[in-house]
Tab-separated table of C-alpha atoms and ligand atoms in Angstrom:
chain	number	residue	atom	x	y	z
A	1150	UNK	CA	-0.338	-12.559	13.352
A	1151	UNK	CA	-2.320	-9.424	14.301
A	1152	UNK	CA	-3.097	-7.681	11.072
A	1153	UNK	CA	-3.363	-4.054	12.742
A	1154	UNK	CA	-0.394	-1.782	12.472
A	1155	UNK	CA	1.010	-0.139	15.463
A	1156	UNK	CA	4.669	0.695	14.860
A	1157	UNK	CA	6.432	2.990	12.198
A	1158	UNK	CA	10.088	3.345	11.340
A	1159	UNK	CA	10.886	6.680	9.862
A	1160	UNK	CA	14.773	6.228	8.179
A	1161	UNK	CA	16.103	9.576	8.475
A	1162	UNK	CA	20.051	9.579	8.682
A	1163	UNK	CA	19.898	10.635	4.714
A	1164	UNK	CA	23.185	12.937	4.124
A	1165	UNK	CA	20.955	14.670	1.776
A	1166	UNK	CA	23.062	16.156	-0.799
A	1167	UNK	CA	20.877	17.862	-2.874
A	1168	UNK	CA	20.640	20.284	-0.556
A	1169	UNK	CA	23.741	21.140	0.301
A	1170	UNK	CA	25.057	23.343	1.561
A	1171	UNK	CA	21.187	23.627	3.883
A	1172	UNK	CA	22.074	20.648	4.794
A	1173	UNK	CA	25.252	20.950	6.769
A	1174	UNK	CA	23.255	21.872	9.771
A	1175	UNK	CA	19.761	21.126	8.834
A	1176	UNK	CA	18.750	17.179	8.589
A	1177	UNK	CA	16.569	16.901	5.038
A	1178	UNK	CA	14.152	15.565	7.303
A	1179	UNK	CA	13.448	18.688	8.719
A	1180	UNK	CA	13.609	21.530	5.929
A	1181	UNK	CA	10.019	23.120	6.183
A	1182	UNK	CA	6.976	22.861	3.776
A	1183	UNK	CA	5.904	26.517	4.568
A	1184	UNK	CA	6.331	26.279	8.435
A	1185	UNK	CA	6.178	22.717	9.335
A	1186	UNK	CA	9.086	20.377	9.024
A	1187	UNK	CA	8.731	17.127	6.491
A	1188	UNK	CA	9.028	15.217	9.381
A	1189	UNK	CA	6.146	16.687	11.347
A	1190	UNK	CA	4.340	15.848	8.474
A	1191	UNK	CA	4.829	12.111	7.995
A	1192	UNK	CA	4.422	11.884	11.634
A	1193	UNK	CA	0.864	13.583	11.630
A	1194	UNK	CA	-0.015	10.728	8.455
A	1195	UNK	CA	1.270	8.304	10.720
A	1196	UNK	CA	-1.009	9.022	13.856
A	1197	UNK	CA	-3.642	9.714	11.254
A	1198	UNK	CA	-3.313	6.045	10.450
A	1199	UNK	CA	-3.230	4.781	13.957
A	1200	UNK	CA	1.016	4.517	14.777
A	1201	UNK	CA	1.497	4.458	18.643
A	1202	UNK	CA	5.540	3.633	18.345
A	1203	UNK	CA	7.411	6.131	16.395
A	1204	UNK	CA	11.002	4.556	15.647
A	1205	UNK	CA	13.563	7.287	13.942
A	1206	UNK	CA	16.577	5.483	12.307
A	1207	UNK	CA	18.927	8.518	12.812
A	1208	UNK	CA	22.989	8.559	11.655
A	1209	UNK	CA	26.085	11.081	12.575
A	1210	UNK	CA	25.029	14.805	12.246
A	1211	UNK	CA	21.422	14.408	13.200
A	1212	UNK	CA	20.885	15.048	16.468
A	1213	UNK	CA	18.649	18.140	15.842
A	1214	UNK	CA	15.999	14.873	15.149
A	1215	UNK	CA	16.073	14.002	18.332
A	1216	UNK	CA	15.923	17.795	19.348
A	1217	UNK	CA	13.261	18.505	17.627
A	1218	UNK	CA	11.110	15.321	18.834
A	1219	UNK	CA	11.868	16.394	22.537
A	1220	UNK	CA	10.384	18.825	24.952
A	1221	UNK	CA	11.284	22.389	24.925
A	1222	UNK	CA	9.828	23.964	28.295
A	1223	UNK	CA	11.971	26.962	28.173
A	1224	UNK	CA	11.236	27.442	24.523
A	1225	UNK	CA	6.880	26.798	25.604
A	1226	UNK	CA	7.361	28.766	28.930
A	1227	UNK	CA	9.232	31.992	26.854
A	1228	UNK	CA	6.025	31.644	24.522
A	1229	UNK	CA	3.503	31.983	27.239
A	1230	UNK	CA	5.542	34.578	29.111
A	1231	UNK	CA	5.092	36.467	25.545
A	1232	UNK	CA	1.595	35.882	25.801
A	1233	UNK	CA	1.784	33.588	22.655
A	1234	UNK	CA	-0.383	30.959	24.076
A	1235	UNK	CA	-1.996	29.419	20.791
A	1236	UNK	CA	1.923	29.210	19.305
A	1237	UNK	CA	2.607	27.222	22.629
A	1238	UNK	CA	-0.436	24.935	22.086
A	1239	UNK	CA	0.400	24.204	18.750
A	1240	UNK	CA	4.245	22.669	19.425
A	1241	UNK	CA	2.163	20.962	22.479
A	1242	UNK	CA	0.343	19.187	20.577
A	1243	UNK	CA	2.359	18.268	17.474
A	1244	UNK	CA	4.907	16.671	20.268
A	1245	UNK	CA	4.901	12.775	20.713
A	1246	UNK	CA	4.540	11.176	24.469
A	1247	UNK	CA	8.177	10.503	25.531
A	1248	UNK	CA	7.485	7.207	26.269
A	1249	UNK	CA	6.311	6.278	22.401
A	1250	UNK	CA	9.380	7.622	20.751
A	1251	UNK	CA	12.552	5.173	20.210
A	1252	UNK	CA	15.831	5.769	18.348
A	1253	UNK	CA	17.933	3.915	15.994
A	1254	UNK	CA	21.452	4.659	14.938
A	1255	UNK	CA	22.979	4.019	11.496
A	1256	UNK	CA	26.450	4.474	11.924
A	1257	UNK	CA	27.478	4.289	8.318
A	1258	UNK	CA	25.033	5.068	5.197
A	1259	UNK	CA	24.728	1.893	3.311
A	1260	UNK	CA	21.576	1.830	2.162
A	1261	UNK	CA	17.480	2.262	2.602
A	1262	UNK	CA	17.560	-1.473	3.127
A	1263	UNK	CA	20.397	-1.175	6.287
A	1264	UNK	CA	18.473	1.766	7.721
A	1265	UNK	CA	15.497	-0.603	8.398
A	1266	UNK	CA	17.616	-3.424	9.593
A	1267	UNK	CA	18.935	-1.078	12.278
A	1268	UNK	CA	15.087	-0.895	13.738
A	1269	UNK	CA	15.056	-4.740	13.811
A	1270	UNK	CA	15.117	-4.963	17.968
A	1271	UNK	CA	12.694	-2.366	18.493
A	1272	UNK	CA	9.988	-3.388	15.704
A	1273	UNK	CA	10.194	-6.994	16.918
A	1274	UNK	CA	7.705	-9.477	15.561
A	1275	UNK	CA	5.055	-7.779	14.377
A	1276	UNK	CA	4.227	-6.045	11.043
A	1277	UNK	CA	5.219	-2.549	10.873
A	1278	UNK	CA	5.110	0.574	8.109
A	1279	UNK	CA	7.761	2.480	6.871
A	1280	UNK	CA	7.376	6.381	5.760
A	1281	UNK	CA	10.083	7.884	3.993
A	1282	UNK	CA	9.588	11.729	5.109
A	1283	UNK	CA	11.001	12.961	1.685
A	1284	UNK	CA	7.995	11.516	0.155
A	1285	UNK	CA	5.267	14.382	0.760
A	1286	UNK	CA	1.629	13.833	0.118
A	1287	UNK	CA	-1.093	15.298	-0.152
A	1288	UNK	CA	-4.777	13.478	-0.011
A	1289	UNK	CA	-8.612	13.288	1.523
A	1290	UNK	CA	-7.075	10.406	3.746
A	1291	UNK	CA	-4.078	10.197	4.379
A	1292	UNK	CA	-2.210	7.766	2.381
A	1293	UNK	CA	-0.530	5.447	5.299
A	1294	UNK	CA	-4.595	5.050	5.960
A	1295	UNK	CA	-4.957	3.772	3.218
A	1296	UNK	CA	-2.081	1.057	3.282
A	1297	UNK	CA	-3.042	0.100	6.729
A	1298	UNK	CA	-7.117	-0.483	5.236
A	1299	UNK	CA	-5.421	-2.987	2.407
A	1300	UNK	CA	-3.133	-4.386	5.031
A	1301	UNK	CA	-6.199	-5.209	7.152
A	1302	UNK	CA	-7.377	-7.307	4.142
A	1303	UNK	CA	-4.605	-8.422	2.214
A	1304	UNK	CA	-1.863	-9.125	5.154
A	1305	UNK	CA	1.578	-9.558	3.887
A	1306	UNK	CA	3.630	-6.576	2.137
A	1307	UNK	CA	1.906	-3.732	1.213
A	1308	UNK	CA	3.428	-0.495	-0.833
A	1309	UNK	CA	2.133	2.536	-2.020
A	1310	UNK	CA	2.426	2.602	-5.910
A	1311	UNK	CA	2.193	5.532	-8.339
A	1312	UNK	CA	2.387	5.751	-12.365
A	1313	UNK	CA	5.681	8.132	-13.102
A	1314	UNK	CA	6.798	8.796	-17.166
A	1315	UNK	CA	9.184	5.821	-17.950
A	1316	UNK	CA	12.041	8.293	-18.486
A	1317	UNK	CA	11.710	9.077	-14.546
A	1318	UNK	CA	11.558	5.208	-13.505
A	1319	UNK	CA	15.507	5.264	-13.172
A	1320	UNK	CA	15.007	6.772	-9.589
A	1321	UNK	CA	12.765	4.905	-7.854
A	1322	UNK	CA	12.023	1.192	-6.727
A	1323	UNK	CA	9.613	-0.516	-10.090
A	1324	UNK	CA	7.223	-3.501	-10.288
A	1325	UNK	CA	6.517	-5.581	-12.461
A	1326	UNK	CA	2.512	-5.480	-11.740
A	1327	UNK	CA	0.529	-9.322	-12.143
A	1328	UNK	CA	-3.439	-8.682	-11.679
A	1329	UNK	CA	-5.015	-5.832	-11.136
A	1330	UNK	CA	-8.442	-5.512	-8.773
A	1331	UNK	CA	-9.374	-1.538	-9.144
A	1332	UNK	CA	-6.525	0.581	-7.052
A	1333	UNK	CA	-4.658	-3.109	-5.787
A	1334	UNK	CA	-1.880	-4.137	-7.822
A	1335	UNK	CA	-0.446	-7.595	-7.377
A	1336	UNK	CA	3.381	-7.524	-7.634
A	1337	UNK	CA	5.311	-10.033	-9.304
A	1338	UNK	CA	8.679	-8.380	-9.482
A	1339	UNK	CA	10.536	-5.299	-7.882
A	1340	UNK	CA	14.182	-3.729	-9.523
A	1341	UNK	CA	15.695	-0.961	-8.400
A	1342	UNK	CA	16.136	1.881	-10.201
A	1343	UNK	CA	16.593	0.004	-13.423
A	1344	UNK	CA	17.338	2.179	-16.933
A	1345	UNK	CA	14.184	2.898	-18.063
A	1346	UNK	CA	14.935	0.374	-21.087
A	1347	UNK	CA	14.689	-2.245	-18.977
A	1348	UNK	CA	12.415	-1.467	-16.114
A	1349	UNK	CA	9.860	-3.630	-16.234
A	1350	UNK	CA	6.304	-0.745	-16.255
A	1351	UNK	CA	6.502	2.981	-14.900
A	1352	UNK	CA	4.711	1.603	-11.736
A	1353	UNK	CA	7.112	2.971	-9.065
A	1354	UNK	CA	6.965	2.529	-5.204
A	1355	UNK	CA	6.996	5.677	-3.091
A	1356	UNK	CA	8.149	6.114	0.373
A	1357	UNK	CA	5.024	3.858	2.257
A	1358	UNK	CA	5.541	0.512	2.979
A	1359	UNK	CA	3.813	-1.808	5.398
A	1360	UNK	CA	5.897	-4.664	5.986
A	1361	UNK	CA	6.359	-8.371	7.630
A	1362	UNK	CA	8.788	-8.673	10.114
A	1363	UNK	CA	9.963	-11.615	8.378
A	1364	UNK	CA	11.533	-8.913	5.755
A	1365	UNK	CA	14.365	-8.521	8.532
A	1366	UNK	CA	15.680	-11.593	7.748
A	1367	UNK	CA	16.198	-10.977	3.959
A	1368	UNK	CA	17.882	-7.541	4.839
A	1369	UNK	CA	20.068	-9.339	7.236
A	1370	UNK	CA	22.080	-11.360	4.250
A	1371	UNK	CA	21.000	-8.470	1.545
A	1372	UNK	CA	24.038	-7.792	-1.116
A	1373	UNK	CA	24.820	-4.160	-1.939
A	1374	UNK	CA	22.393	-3.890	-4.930
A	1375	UNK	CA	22.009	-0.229	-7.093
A	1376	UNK	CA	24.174	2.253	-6.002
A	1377	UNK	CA	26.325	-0.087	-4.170
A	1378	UNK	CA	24.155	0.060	-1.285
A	1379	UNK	CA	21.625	-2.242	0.798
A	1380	UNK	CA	18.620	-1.928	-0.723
A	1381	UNK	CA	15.050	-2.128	0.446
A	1382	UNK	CA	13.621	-3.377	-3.092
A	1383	UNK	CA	16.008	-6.101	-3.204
A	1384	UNK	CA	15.093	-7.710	-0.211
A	1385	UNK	CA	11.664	-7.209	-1.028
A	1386	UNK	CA	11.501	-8.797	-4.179
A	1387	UNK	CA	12.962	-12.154	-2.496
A	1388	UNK	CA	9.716	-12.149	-0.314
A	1389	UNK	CA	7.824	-12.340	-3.592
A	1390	UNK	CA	6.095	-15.084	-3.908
A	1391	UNK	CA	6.065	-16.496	-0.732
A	1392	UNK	CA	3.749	-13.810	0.913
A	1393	UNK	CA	1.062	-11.743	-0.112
A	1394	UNK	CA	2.497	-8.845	-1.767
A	1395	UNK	CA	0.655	-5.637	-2.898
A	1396	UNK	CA	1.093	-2.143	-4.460
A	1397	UNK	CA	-1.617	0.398	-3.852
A	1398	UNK	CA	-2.286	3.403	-6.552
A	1399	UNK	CA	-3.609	5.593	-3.607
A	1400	UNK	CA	-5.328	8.215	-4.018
A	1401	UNK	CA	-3.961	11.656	-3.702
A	1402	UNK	CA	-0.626	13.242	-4.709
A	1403	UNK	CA	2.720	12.943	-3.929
A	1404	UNK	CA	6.036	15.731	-4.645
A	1405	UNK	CA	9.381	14.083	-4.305
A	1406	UNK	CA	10.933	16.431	-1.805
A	1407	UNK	CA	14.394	14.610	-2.174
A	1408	UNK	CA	15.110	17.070	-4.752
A	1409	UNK	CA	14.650	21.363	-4.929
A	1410	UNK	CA	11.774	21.127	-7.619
A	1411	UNK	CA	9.582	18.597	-5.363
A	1412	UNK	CA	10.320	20.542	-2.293
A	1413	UNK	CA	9.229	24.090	-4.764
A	1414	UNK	CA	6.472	22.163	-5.732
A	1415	UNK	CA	5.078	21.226	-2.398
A	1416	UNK	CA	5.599	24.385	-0.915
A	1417	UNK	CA	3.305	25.918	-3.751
A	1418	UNK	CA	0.596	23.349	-3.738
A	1419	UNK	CA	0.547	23.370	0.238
A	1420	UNK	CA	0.223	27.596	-0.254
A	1421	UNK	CA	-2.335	27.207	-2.903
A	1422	UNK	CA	-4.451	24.555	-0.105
A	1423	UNK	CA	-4.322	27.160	2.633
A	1424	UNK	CA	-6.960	29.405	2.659
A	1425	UNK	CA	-4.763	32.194	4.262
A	1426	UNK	CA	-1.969	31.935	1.486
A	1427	UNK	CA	-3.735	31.475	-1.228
A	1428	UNK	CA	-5.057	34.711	-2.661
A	1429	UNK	CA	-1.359	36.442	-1.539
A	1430	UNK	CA	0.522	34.006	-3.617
A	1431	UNK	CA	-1.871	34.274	-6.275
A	1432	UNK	CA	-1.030	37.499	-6.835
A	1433	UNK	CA	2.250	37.664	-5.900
A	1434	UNK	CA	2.852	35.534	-9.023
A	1435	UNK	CA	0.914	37.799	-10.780
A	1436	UNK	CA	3.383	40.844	-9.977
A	1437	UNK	CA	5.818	39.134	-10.431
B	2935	G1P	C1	13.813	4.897	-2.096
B	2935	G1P	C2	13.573	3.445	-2.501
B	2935	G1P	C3	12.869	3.391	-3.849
B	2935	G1P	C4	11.581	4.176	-3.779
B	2935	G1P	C5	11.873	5.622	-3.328
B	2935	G1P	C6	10.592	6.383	-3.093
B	2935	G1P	O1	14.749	5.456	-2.990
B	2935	G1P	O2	14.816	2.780	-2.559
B	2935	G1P	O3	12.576	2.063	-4.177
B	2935	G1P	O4	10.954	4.182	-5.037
B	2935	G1P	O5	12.612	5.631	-2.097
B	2935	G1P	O6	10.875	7.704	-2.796
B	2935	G1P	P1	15.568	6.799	-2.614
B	2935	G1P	O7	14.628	7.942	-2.778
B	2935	G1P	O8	16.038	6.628	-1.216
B	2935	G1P	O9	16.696	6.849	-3.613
């Protein structure tokens, strides 16, 4: 098996709730980080890291996804009538080639784990990443890179890993972490959102996977786990032990925009990185 990376499935038929009532019309996936949608974003990681197929697991009410990842020649042809040429470069360049882009439906939202089993056909047999677009990071290389450089090494199942305070462990996927070579992590267990009482370390998985294809077959006869849905952990942890199976501490940092204060928070650090933004905010805090 080639251990090179070529295809990413981006879930994104989330009903996201915590933003109701933006969400009624707007997918999660595409509420902005100052003027770029979290989707744009994960997408840009993923070519960053070398993704030519772009697979979007969408559900009911998200057809603005597959808007959004289309053409728009009356929207680019109104910009350059307007004389806004460098606007009409920009959405030019941050669009996909047709050809590279392939959809998904999840009909009914059971579960992280069922989202990926919907991209099954299309990924095929060969390994493939997963980026969970509420996940937003920021770092020197971007951190899909950096799973796909373990990957090239290690083969097998490869996550991106962070340290959270054990009082926050009850909302993400947590390992329990065997040896430890600098940043690489061996994992000997996985639980899902456990109480923090009984998770097992505050080592949590965020929202960047590379994956086997042989996962699809553990989804296929996964039980509802947490949250009575089909989870991704749960299926994972199965694997353990009978392939290689990593978590990476990468290196940069990550806001949990599946919630208002992550979103906040990204928006300010993202302001605070932008040379044009920076000084207004700065003291636009300040007056305020
Ligand atoms: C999902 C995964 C969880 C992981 C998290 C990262 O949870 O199930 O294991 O830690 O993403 O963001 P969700 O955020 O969908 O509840």
């Amino acid at each position: 098996m080639s251990y090179s990376v070529k295809k990413a499935v981006f879930p994104v038929a989330g009903l996201g709730t915590r933003f109701l009532p933006a969400t009624k019309s707007v997918p999660k996936e595409l509420l902005p980080v100052i003027d770029k949608p979290l989707l744009q974003y994960a997408i840009e990681e993923a070519c960053a890291a070398g993704i030519e197929e772009f697979i979007f697991v969408t559900g009911p009410g998200k057809s603005s996804i597959e808007e959004y990842l289309g053409a728009s020649p009356e929207l680019l042809s109104a910009l350059r009538n307007g004389g806004k040429n460098d606007v009409a470069r920009r959405l030019e360049n941050a669009l996909l080639p047709e050809d590279k882009v392939f959809f998904a439906f999840q009909e009914h939202p059971l579960g992280l784990g069922h989202a990926i089993l919907c991209a099954r056909e299309l990924v095929g047999n060969e390994p493939f990443a997963v980026l969970l677009v509420d996940d937003f990071i920021h770092s020197e290389v971007p951190c899909l890179g950096q799973l796909v450089e373990v990957f090239s090494k290690t083969g097998g199942n490869v996550l991106a890993i962070e340290e959270v305070p054990v009082s926050e462990v009850y909302r993400y996927g947590v390992l329990d972490p065997g040896a430890r070579n600098d940043n690489l992590v061996k994992i000997n267990g996985l639980v899902e959102k456990p109480n923090p009482e009984d998770a097992p370390s505050n080592l949590t998985v965020v929202g960047r996977y590379i994956l086997t294809p042989d996962v699809f077959a553990y989804l296929a006869d996964q039980r509802e786990g947490a949250g009575g849905e089909i989870q991704l952990t749960d299926a994972l942890a199965r694997m353990i032990g009978s392939y290689p199976f990593h978590g990476l501490l990468f290196e940069g940092e990550r806001f949990d925009c599946g919630n208002k204060f992550g979103l906040l928070e990204a928006t300010i650090s993202t302001a605070l990185g932008d040379p044009d933004l920076r000084d207004w905010l700065t003291n636009r805090f300040r007056d305020l």
